[in-house]
mmCIF file of C-alpha atoms in Angstrom:
data_model
loop_
_atom_site.group_PDB
_atom_site.id
_atom_site.type_symbol
_atom_site.label_atom_id
_atom_site.label_comp_id
_atom_site.label_asym_id
_atom_site.label_seq_id
_atom_site.Cartn_x
_atom_site.Cartn_y
_atom_site.Cartn_z
ATOM 1 C CA MET A 16 6.134 -24.939 2.334
ATOM 2 C CA ALA A 17 3.004 -23.370 0.952
ATOM 3 C CA THR A 18 4.601 -20.149 -0.221
ATOM 4 C CA SER A 19 7.213 -21.778 -2.470
ATOM 5 C CA GLU A 20 4.604 -22.734 -5.056
ATOM 6 C CA ALA A 21 3.089 -19.260 -5.213
ATOM 7 C CA PRO A 22 2.359 -17.967 -8.710
ATOM 8 C CA VAL A 23 4.029 -14.805 -9.977
ATOM 9 C CA THR A 24 2.880 -11.615 -8.229
ATOM 10 C CA ARG A 25 1.727 -9.017 -10.736
ATOM 11 C CA ILE A 26 2.524 -5.461 -9.665
ATOM 12 C CA MET A 27 1.121 -2.554 -11.644
ATOM 13 C CA VAL A 28 3.237 0.601 -11.516
ATOM 14 C CA ALA A 29 1.663 3.763 -12.883
ATOM 15 C CA VAL A 30 4.338 5.995 -14.398
ATOM 16 C CA ASN A 31 4.311 9.499 -15.811
ATOM 17 C CA GLU A 32 6.613 12.087 -17.338
ATOM 18 C CA SER A 33 8.416 14.714 -15.377
ATOM 19 C CA THR A 34 6.693 18.097 -15.334
ATOM 20 C CA ILE A 35 10.043 19.853 -15.167
ATOM 21 C CA ARG A 36 10.654 21.753 -18.407
ATOM 22 C CA GLY A 37 13.375 20.438 -20.679
ATOM 23 C CA TYR A 38 13.491 17.184 -18.753
ATOM 24 C CA PRO A 39 11.836 14.593 -20.994
ATOM 25 C CA HIS A 40 12.097 11.681 -18.602
ATOM 26 C CA ALA A 41 10.155 9.769 -15.974
ATOM 27 C CA SER A 42 8.975 11.869 -13.062
ATOM 28 C CA ILE A 43 10.926 11.759 -9.820
ATOM 29 C CA SER A 44 8.033 10.064 -8.008
ATOM 30 C CA SER A 45 7.546 7.443 -10.758
ATOM 31 C CA ARG A 46 11.178 6.474 -10.548
ATOM 32 C CA GLY A 47 10.985 6.429 -6.752
ATOM 33 C CA ALA A 48 7.993 4.084 -6.816
ATOM 34 C CA PHE A 49 9.727 1.801 -9.306
ATOM 35 C CA GLU A 50 13.010 1.659 -7.388
ATOM 36 C CA TRP A 51 11.147 1.036 -4.128
ATOM 37 C CA THR A 52 9.348 -1.904 -5.746
ATOM 38 C CA LEU A 53 12.615 -3.404 -6.944
ATOM 39 C CA GLN A 54 14.568 -2.861 -3.736
ATOM 40 C CA LYS A 55 11.966 -3.587 -1.092
ATOM 41 C CA ILE A 56 9.634 -6.097 -2.721
ATOM 42 C CA VAL A 57 11.279 -7.876 -5.664
ATOM 43 C CA GLN A 58 14.809 -7.937 -4.207
ATOM 44 C CA SER A 59 16.672 -10.877 -5.764
ATOM 45 C CA ASN A 60 13.460 -12.888 -6.292
ATOM 46 C CA THR A 61 13.221 -11.698 -9.894
ATOM 47 C CA SER A 62 11.284 -14.731 -11.133
ATOM 48 C CA GLY A 63 8.544 -14.199 -8.540
ATOM 49 C CA PHE A 64 7.233 -10.935 -9.969
ATOM 50 C CA LYS A 65 5.943 -9.358 -13.128
ATOM 51 C CA LEU A 66 5.805 -5.578 -13.405
ATOM 52 C CA LEU A 67 3.040 -3.936 -15.408
ATOM 53 C CA PHE A 68 3.830 -0.354 -16.405
ATOM 54 C CA LEU A 69 0.863 1.834 -17.212
ATOM 55 C CA HIS A 70 1.446 5.297 -18.603
ATOM 56 C CA VAL A 71 -1.605 7.530 -18.888
ATOM 57 C CA GLN A 72 -1.277 10.505 -21.196
ATOM 58 C CA VAL A 73 -3.493 13.494 -20.493
ATOM 59 C CA PRO A 74 -4.829 14.657 -23.886
ATOM 60 C CA ASP A 75 -5.213 18.346 -22.995
ATOM 61 C CA GLU A 76 -1.757 18.767 -21.593
ATOM 62 C CA ASP A 77 0.241 16.954 -24.236
ATOM 63 C CA GLY A 78 0.964 19.464 -26.946
ATOM 64 C CA PHE A 79 -2.153 21.590 -27.424
ATOM 65 C CA ASP A 80 -0.574 24.637 -25.841
ATOM 66 C CA ASP A 81 2.293 24.515 -28.348
ATOM 67 C CA MET A 82 0.085 25.176 -31.373
ATOM 68 C CA ASP A 83 -2.898 27.217 -32.469
ATOM 69 C CA SER A 84 -5.779 24.833 -32.081
ATOM 70 C CA ILE A 85 -8.083 26.844 -34.394
ATOM 71 C CA TYR A 86 -5.825 26.401 -37.395
ATOM 72 C CA ALA A 87 -4.632 22.875 -36.580
ATOM 73 C CA SER A 88 -5.063 20.720 -39.671
ATOM 74 C CA PRO A 89 -5.668 16.960 -39.605
ATOM 75 C CA ASP A 90 -1.936 16.574 -40.349
ATOM 76 C CA ASP A 91 -1.066 18.696 -37.320
ATOM 77 C CA PHE A 92 -3.134 16.388 -35.163
ATOM 78 C CA LYS A 93 -1.504 13.352 -36.706
ATOM 79 C CA SER A 94 2.010 14.620 -36.056
ATOM 80 C CA MET A 95 0.984 15.550 -32.524
ATOM 81 C CA LYS A 96 -0.347 12.053 -32.015
ATOM 82 C CA ASN A 97 2.922 10.600 -33.308
ATOM 83 C CA ARG A 98 4.910 12.854 -31.036
ATOM 84 C CA ASP A 99 2.806 11.830 -28.015
ATOM 85 C CA ARG A 100 3.355 8.239 -28.951
ATOM 86 C CA ALA A 101 7.115 8.720 -29.248
ATOM 87 C CA ARG A 102 7.285 10.482 -25.887
ATOM 88 C CA GLY A 103 5.223 7.754 -24.227
ATOM 89 C CA LEU A 104 7.382 4.999 -25.660
ATOM 90 C CA HIS A 105 10.531 6.859 -24.621
ATOM 91 C CA LEU A 106 9.179 7.041 -21.081
ATOM 92 C CA LEU A 107 8.267 3.365 -20.914
ATOM 93 C CA GLU A 108 11.618 2.379 -22.446
ATOM 94 C CA PHE A 109 13.353 3.623 -19.293
ATOM 95 C CA PHE A 110 11.411 1.201 -17.080
ATOM 96 C CA VAL A 111 11.382 -1.728 -19.473
ATOM 97 C CA THR A 112 15.139 -1.493 -20.105
ATOM 98 C CA ARG A 113 15.835 -1.501 -16.376
ATOM 99 C CA CYS A 114 13.621 -4.586 -15.927
ATOM 100 C CA HIS A 115 15.427 -6.398 -18.731
ATOM 101 C CA GLU A 116 18.794 -5.597 -17.120
ATOM 102 C CA ILE A 117 17.643 -7.006 -13.802
ATOM 103 C CA GLY A 118 15.734 -9.945 -15.282
ATOM 104 C CA VAL A 119 12.209 -9.098 -14.096
ATOM 105 C CA ALA A 120 9.376 -9.868 -16.496
ATOM 106 C CA CYS A 121 7.352 -6.825 -17.493
ATOM 107 C CA GLU A 122 4.701 -5.410 -19.783
ATOM 108 C CA SER A 123 3.948 -1.811 -20.579
ATOM 109 C CA TRP A 124 1.240 0.132 -22.316
ATOM 110 C CA ILE A 125 -0.089 3.634 -22.886
ATOM 111 C CA LYS A 126 -3.630 4.927 -22.379
ATOM 112 C CA LYS A 127 -5.159 8.371 -22.805
ATOM 113 C CA GLY A 128 -7.477 10.047 -20.369
ATOM 114 C CA ASP A 129 -7.761 11.249 -16.804
ATOM 115 C CA PRO A 130 -4.963 9.368 -14.991
ATOM 116 C CA LYS A 131 -6.926 8.516 -11.838
ATOM 117 C CA GLU A 132 -9.936 7.222 -13.780
ATOM 118 C CA VAL A 133 -7.834 5.303 -16.285
ATOM 119 C CA ILE A 134 -5.657 3.715 -13.605
ATOM 120 C CA CYS A 135 -8.714 2.446 -11.706
ATOM 121 C CA HIS A 136 -10.249 1.204 -14.951
ATOM 122 C CA GLU A 137 -7.071 -0.653 -15.905
ATOM 123 C CA VAL A 138 -6.826 -2.183 -12.421
ATOM 124 C CA LYS A 139 -10.338 -3.544 -12.898
ATOM 125 C CA ARG A 140 -9.413 -4.941 -16.318
ATOM 126 C CA ILE A 141 -5.942 -6.321 -15.498
ATOM 127 C CA GLN A 142 -6.526 -7.308 -11.841
ATOM 128 C CA PRO A 143 -2.963 -6.901 -10.552
ATOM 129 C CA ASP A 144 -2.043 -8.100 -7.063
ATOM 130 C CA LEU A 145 -0.746 -4.675 -6.084
ATOM 131 C CA LEU A 146 -0.769 -1.162 -7.515
ATOM 132 C CA VAL A 147 2.282 0.993 -6.747
ATOM 133 C CA LEU A 148 1.969 4.748 -7.166
ATOM 134 C CA GLY A 149 4.507 7.473 -6.729
ATOM 135 C CA SER A 150 3.359 10.590 -4.935
ATOM 136 C CA ARG A 151 4.854 14.041 -4.581
ATOM 137 C CA GLY A 152 3.977 13.975 -0.905
ATOM 138 C CA LEU A 153 2.466 17.447 -1.019
ATOM 139 C CA GLY A 154 1.204 19.110 2.125
ATOM 140 C CA PRO A 155 -2.536 19.698 2.666
ATOM 141 C CA PHE A 156 -2.338 23.298 1.375
ATOM 142 C CA GLN A 157 -0.735 22.317 -1.922
ATOM 143 C CA ARG A 158 -3.013 19.307 -2.312
ATOM 144 C CA VAL A 159 -6.129 21.466 -2.399
ATOM 145 C CA PHE A 160 -5.012 23.035 -5.661
ATOM 146 C CA VAL A 161 -3.256 20.102 -7.249
ATOM 147 C CA GLY A 162 -5.366 17.102 -6.235
ATOM 148 C CA THR A 163 -3.686 13.753 -6.062
ATOM 149 C CA VAL A 164 -4.078 10.692 -8.198
ATOM 150 C CA SER A 165 -2.854 8.489 -5.374
ATOM 151 C CA GLU A 166 -5.568 9.541 -2.908
ATOM 152 C CA PHE A 167 -8.251 8.741 -5.450
ATOM 153 C CA CYS A 168 -6.743 5.363 -6.340
ATOM 154 C CA VAL A 169 -6.266 4.343 -2.700
ATOM 155 C CA LYS A 170 -10.013 4.806 -2.293
ATOM 156 C CA HIS A 171 -11.317 3.494 -5.587
ATOM 157 C CA ALA A 172 -8.875 0.998 -7.129
ATOM 158 C CA GLU A 173 -10.069 -2.587 -6.797
ATOM 159 C CA CYS A 174 -6.742 -3.970 -5.569
ATOM 160 C CA PRO A 175 -4.302 -3.209 -2.751
ATOM 161 C CA VAL A 176 -2.529 0.105 -3.357
ATOM 162 C CA VAL A 177 0.721 1.391 -1.944
ATOM 163 C CA THR A 178 1.806 4.998 -2.326
ATOM 164 C CA ILE A 179 5.486 5.819 -2.301
ATOM 165 C CA LYS A 180 6.164 9.396 -1.322
ATOM 166 C CA ARG A 181 9.009 11.254 -2.943
ATOM 167 C CA ARG A 182 12.076 11.590 -0.737
ATOM 168 C CA SER A 183 12.358 15.097 0.670
ATOM 169 C CA ASP A 184 15.910 15.459 -0.673
ATOM 170 C CA GLU A 185 14.558 14.858 -4.184
ATOM 171 C CA THR A 186 11.909 17.576 -4.072
ATOM 172 C CA PRO A 187 12.528 20.111 -6.849
ATOM 173 C CA GLN A 188 12.515 23.872 -6.268
ATOM 174 C CA ASP A 189 8.739 23.991 -6.851
ATOM 175 C CA PRO A 190 7.314 21.006 -4.945
ATOM 176 C CA VAL A 191 4.376 20.832 -7.365
ATOM 177 C CA ASP A 192 6.913 19.915 -10.058
ATOM 178 C CA ASP A 193 7.909 16.290 -10.313
ATOM 179 C CA MET B 18 22.697 -6.882 -10.092
ATOM 180 C CA ALA B 19 21.893 -4.178 -7.611
ATOM 181 C CA THR B 20 18.844 -5.863 -6.116
ATOM 182 C CA SER B 21 20.596 -9.078 -5.077
ATOM 183 C CA GLU B 22 22.454 -7.321 -2.272
ATOM 184 C CA ALA B 23 19.349 -5.677 -0.863
ATOM 185 C CA PRO B 24 19.050 -5.785 2.920
ATOM 186 C CA VAL B 25 16.087 -7.494 4.552
ATOM 187 C CA THR B 26 12.761 -5.707 4.022
ATOM 188 C CA ARG B 27 10.993 -5.071 7.322
ATOM 189 C CA ILE B 28 7.209 -5.309 7.055
ATOM 190 C CA MET B 29 5.050 -4.276 10.003
ATOM 191 C CA VAL B 30 1.708 -6.068 10.197
ATOM 192 C CA ALA B 31 -0.812 -4.679 12.675
ATOM 193 C CA VAL B 32 -2.949 -7.501 14.043
ATOM 194 C CA ASN B 33 -5.998 -7.593 16.284
ATOM 195 C CA GLU B 34 -8.432 -10.036 17.826
ATOM 196 C CA SER B 35 -11.662 -11.073 16.259
ATOM 197 C CA THR B 36 -14.701 -9.170 17.504
ATOM 198 C CA ILE B 37 -16.875 -12.233 17.005
ATOM 199 C CA ARG B 38 -18.053 -13.522 20.380
ATOM 200 C CA GLY B 39 -16.590 -16.815 21.533
ATOM 201 C CA TYR B 40 -13.934 -16.646 18.844
ATOM 202 C CA PRO B 41 -10.698 -15.834 20.689
ATOM 203 C CA HIS B 42 -8.480 -15.661 17.635
ATOM 204 C CA ALA B 43 -6.990 -13.264 15.133
ATOM 205 C CA SER B 44 -9.540 -11.219 13.219
ATOM 206 C CA ILE B 45 -10.444 -12.252 9.683
ATOM 207 C CA SER B 46 -8.859 -9.111 8.238
ATOM 208 C CA SER B 47 -5.624 -9.535 10.250
ATOM 209 C CA ARG B 48 -5.225 -13.049 8.953
ATOM 210 C CA GLY B 49 -6.035 -11.876 5.423
ATOM 211 C CA ALA B 50 -3.374 -9.175 5.581
ATOM 212 C CA PHE B 51 -0.826 -11.657 6.915
ATOM 213 C CA GLU B 52 -1.560 -14.325 4.301
ATOM 214 C CA TRP B 53 -1.485 -11.721 1.529
ATOM 215 C CA THR B 54 1.975 -10.621 2.699
ATOM 216 C CA LEU B 55 3.259 -14.189 2.654
ATOM 217 C CA GLN B 56 1.722 -15.205 -0.660
ATOM 218 C CA LYS B 57 2.149 -12.049 -2.710
ATOM 219 C CA ILE B 58 5.253 -10.402 -1.288
ATOM 220 C CA VAL B 59 7.434 -12.862 0.612
ATOM 221 C CA GLN B 60 6.698 -15.899 -1.588
ATOM 222 C CA SER B 61 9.644 -18.294 -1.321
ATOM 223 C CA ASN B 62 12.131 -15.474 -0.616
ATOM 224 C CA THR B 63 11.861 -16.104 3.127
ATOM 225 C CA SER B 64 15.328 -14.763 3.965
ATOM 226 C CA GLY B 65 14.562 -11.422 2.308
ATOM 227 C CA PHE B 66 11.940 -10.310 4.824
ATOM 228 C CA LYS B 67 11.331 -9.765 8.490
ATOM 229 C CA LEU B 68 7.764 -9.459 9.757
ATOM 230 C CA LEU B 69 7.019 -7.201 12.711
ATOM 231 C CA PHE B 70 3.689 -7.973 14.393
ATOM 232 C CA LEU B 71 2.176 -5.165 16.413
ATOM 233 C CA HIS B 72 -0.923 -5.863 18.484
ATOM 234 C CA VAL B 73 -2.592 -2.835 20.043
ATOM 235 C CA GLN B 74 -4.972 -3.544 22.894
ATOM 236 C CA VAL B 75 -7.724 -1.026 23.523
ATOM 237 C CA PRO B 76 -7.893 -0.539 27.333
ATOM 238 C CA ASP B 77 -11.612 0.285 27.541
ATOM 239 C CA GLU B 78 -12.760 -2.652 25.500
ATOM 240 C CA ASP B 79 -10.692 -5.401 27.063
ATOM 241 C CA GLY B 80 -12.641 -6.697 30.007
ATOM 242 C CA PHE B 81 -14.251 -3.743 31.737
ATOM 243 C CA ASP B 82 -17.736 -4.730 30.616
ATOM 244 C CA ASP B 83 -17.328 -8.139 32.274
ATOM 245 C CA MET B 84 -17.002 -6.750 35.820
ATOM 246 C CA ASP B 85 -18.390 -4.035 38.040
ATOM 247 C CA SER B 86 -15.860 -1.276 37.734
ATOM 248 C CA ILE B 87 -16.984 0.473 40.938
ATOM 249 C CA TYR B 88 -16.135 -2.499 43.139
ATOM 250 C CA ALA B 89 -13.056 -3.604 41.223
ATOM 251 C CA SER B 90 -10.214 -4.121 43.694
ATOM 252 C CA PRO B 91 -6.509 -3.738 42.802
ATOM 253 C CA ASP B 92 -6.419 -7.535 42.552
ATOM 254 C CA ASP B 93 -9.269 -7.479 40.040
ATOM 255 C CA PHE B 94 -7.273 -5.047 37.918
ATOM 256 C CA LYS B 95 -4.184 -7.193 38.231
ATOM 257 C CA SER B 96 -5.977 -10.323 37.087
ATOM 258 C CA MET B 97 -7.574 -8.366 34.262
ATOM 259 C CA LYS B 98 -4.142 -7.175 33.211
ATOM 260 C CA ASN B 99 -2.837 -10.726 33.283
ATOM 261 C CA ARG B 100 -5.795 -11.919 31.254
ATOM 262 C CA ASP B 101 -5.228 -9.182 28.660
ATOM 263 C CA ARG B 102 -1.605 -10.182 28.481
ATOM 264 C CA ALA B 103 -2.481 -13.854 27.997
ATOM 265 C CA ARG B 104 -4.980 -13.033 25.279
ATOM 266 C CA GLY B 105 -2.475 -10.799 23.486
ATOM 267 C CA LEU B 106 0.226 -13.445 23.619
ATOM 268 C CA HIS B 107 -2.224 -16.078 22.380
ATOM 269 C CA LEU B 108 -3.050 -13.828 19.419
ATOM 270 C CA LEU B 109 0.582 -13.172 18.532
ATOM 271 C CA GLU B 110 1.440 -16.846 18.911
ATOM 272 C CA PHE B 111 -0.725 -17.622 15.882
ATOM 273 C CA PHE B 112 1.334 -15.353 13.629
ATOM 274 C CA VAL B 113 4.727 -16.150 15.126
ATOM 275 C CA THR B 114 4.160 -19.919 14.885
ATOM 276 C CA ARG B 115 3.204 -19.622 11.235
ATOM 277 C CA CYS B 116 6.357 -17.579 10.537
ATOM 278 C CA HIS B 117 8.524 -20.174 12.252
ATOM 279 C CA GLU B 118 6.928 -22.929 10.163
ATOM 280 C CA ILE B 119 7.664 -21.052 6.946
ATOM 281 C CA GLY B 120 11.084 -19.811 8.022
ATOM 282 C CA VAL B 121 10.466 -16.063 7.980
ATOM 283 C CA ALA B 122 12.142 -14.008 10.692
ATOM 284 C CA CYS B 123 9.716 -12.102 12.884
ATOM 285 C CA GLU B 124 9.239 -10.054 16.026
ATOM 286 C CA SER B 125 6.057 -9.284 17.887
ATOM 287 C CA TRP B 126 4.954 -6.990 20.652
ATOM 288 C CA ILE B 127 1.889 -5.612 22.412
ATOM 289 C CA LYS B 128 0.997 -1.988 23.102
ATOM 290 C CA LYS B 129 -2.028 -0.394 24.742
ATOM 291 C CA GLY B 130 -3.914 2.592 23.446
ATOM 292 C CA ASP B 131 -5.851 3.893 20.485
ATOM 293 C CA PRO B 132 -4.820 1.548 17.653
ATOM 294 C CA LYS B 133 -4.487 4.184 14.942
ATOM 295 C CA GLU B 134 -2.387 6.480 17.131
ATOM 296 C CA VAL B 135 -0.229 3.677 18.490
ATOM 297 C CA ILE B 136 0.377 2.162 15.047
ATOM 298 C CA CYS B 137 1.568 5.512 13.670
ATOM 299 C CA HIS B 138 3.729 6.065 16.739
ATOM 300 C CA GLU B 139 5.312 2.629 16.402
ATOM 301 C CA VAL B 140 5.939 3.201 12.692
ATOM 302 C CA LYS B 141 7.832 6.349 13.610
ATOM 303 C CA ARG B 142 9.853 4.479 16.227
ATOM 304 C CA ILE B 143 10.525 1.256 14.281
ATOM 305 C CA GLN B 144 10.710 2.702 10.734
ATOM 306 C CA PRO B 145 9.526 -0.360 8.805
ATOM 307 C CA ASP B 146 9.753 -0.429 5.000
ATOM 308 C CA LEU B 147 6.041 -1.171 4.675
ATOM 309 C CA LEU B 148 2.995 -1.281 6.943
ATOM 310 C CA VAL B 149 0.338 -3.873 6.061
ATOM 311 C CA LEU B 150 -3.135 -3.417 7.511
ATOM 312 C CA GLY B 151 -6.194 -5.549 7.220
ATOM 313 C CA SER B 152 -9.458 -3.770 6.604
ATOM 314 C CA ARG B 153 -13.069 -4.873 6.814
ATOM 315 C CA GLY B 154 -13.740 -3.052 3.561
ATOM 316 C CA LEU B 155 -16.852 -1.380 4.940
ATOM 317 C CA GLY B 156 -19.011 0.781 2.713
ATOM 318 C CA PRO B 157 -19.225 4.549 3.264
ATOM 319 C CA PHE B 158 -22.397 4.262 5.366
ATOM 320 C CA GLN B 159 -20.879 1.783 7.810
ATOM 321 C CA ARG B 160 -17.585 3.670 7.932
ATOM 322 C CA VAL B 161 -19.224 6.800 9.308
ATOM 323 C CA PHE B 162 -20.123 4.987 12.506
ATOM 324 C CA VAL B 163 -17.163 2.678 12.824
ATOM 325 C CA GLY B 164 -14.230 4.757 11.581
ATOM 326 C CA THR B 165 -11.296 2.957 10.147
ATOM 327 C CA VAL B 166 -7.793 2.549 11.437
ATOM 328 C CA SER B 167 -6.510 1.952 7.933
ATOM 329 C CA GLU B 168 -7.728 5.280 6.526
ATOM 330 C CA PHE B 169 -6.007 7.140 9.341
ATOM 331 C CA CYS B 170 -2.750 5.227 8.930
ATOM 332 C CA VAL B 171 -2.686 5.646 5.144
ATOM 333 C CA LYS B 172 -2.747 9.408 5.764
ATOM 334 C CA HIS B 173 -0.524 9.705 8.809
ATOM 335 C CA ALA B 174 1.919 6.777 9.045
ATOM 336 C CA GLU B 175 5.443 7.756 8.063
ATOM 337 C CA CYS B 176 6.048 4.789 5.780
ATOM 338 C CA PRO B 177 4.334 3.218 2.767
ATOM 339 C CA VAL B 178 1.040 1.589 3.783
ATOM 340 C CA VAL B 179 -0.954 -1.087 2.031
ATOM 341 C CA THR B 180 -4.485 -1.971 3.073
ATOM 342 C CA ILE B 181 -5.771 -5.479 2.397
ATOM 343 C CA LYS B 182 -9.536 -5.609 2.241
ATOM 344 C CA ARG B 183 -11.318 -8.651 3.582
ATOM 345 C CA ARG B 184 -12.544 -10.989 0.880
ATOM 346 C CA SER B 185 -16.291 -10.668 0.408
ATOM 347 C CA ASP B 186 -16.795 -14.413 0.934
ATOM 348 C CA GLU B 187 -15.215 -14.054 4.392
ATOM 349 C CA THR B 188 -17.499 -11.285 5.609
ATOM 350 C CA PRO B 189 -19.388 -12.419 8.729
ATOM 351 C CA GLN B 190 -23.145 -11.986 9.145
ATOM 352 C CA ASP B 191 -22.633 -8.520 10.615
ATOM 353 C CA PRO B 192 -19.987 -6.858 8.384
ATOM 354 C CA VAL B 193 -18.880 -4.658 11.295
ATOM 355 C CA ASP B 194 -17.718 -7.854 12.987
ATOM 356 C CA ASP B 195 -14.300 -9.154 12.065
#
């Protein structure tokens, strides 16, 4: 049986924070993509997969609007950097803990930059077998203003990509939120 | 362990014939998509998956150019229909036989029509957990003239879709061929 000797399948899952205020956790679509991967692909074959969690932090949106950038001292930047780091680690902890509970091997790391560019760059570097992305599943009208990371990655990432749309019953009041 | 009780994951694989003359078999990209599914997703967890093979036959391209359509009698059409059916079954046999060898449950069926429309319609009807499509991986210049089923399905199919690009070392002399 040829398939029984297959090496571990490496699945990259790009994860991000929720945009909902006062909700410092993984976004609804990130969690959806992760749970889909576990339920539909990994199932009970936990030794056959390794999950690679990539969290891309967007520099301009992570804290600058909370402080006066003109008067920000080097120490302000340092504490901001530490806070970003803490938030990123907190986010990844959610996914890594769940993997440990289930017994799926995983790795996780944080990068800064434009998510779509960084994800494609990391795919090139890491060469996973599959990239799983959560998507808000916005309609064409909303997409014009918001743009989607998943559309870009489907076109440009150098590996197979699957986009998991958010379930309609999980859409928050403002569908642009996640 | 929540994932150990997961029901079977149903993966639809759309398959088509090779366009290479005198090569009456599955296309290179269909076989690539199928093998990717077995190696990277199913692995040795053969009881966790069911593969659903959909073959869409395009009416205008299956035989009309071999006969004079003006003088075609009802019997000519009947024999053409039988020949189409035989070719379709021959194609599906390749995939079904391989599944039986490995021990993965499968189903297969043939539909007629525009592949991209029929695939999306069948996804709606069958509701698979994942749709796997092979793709020739054409560049933007070639795509303008050829169009791609996969791009359409990624946008319109009502389930997660993954596109498996043909390996560059398997590209035939004319990359539009498959």
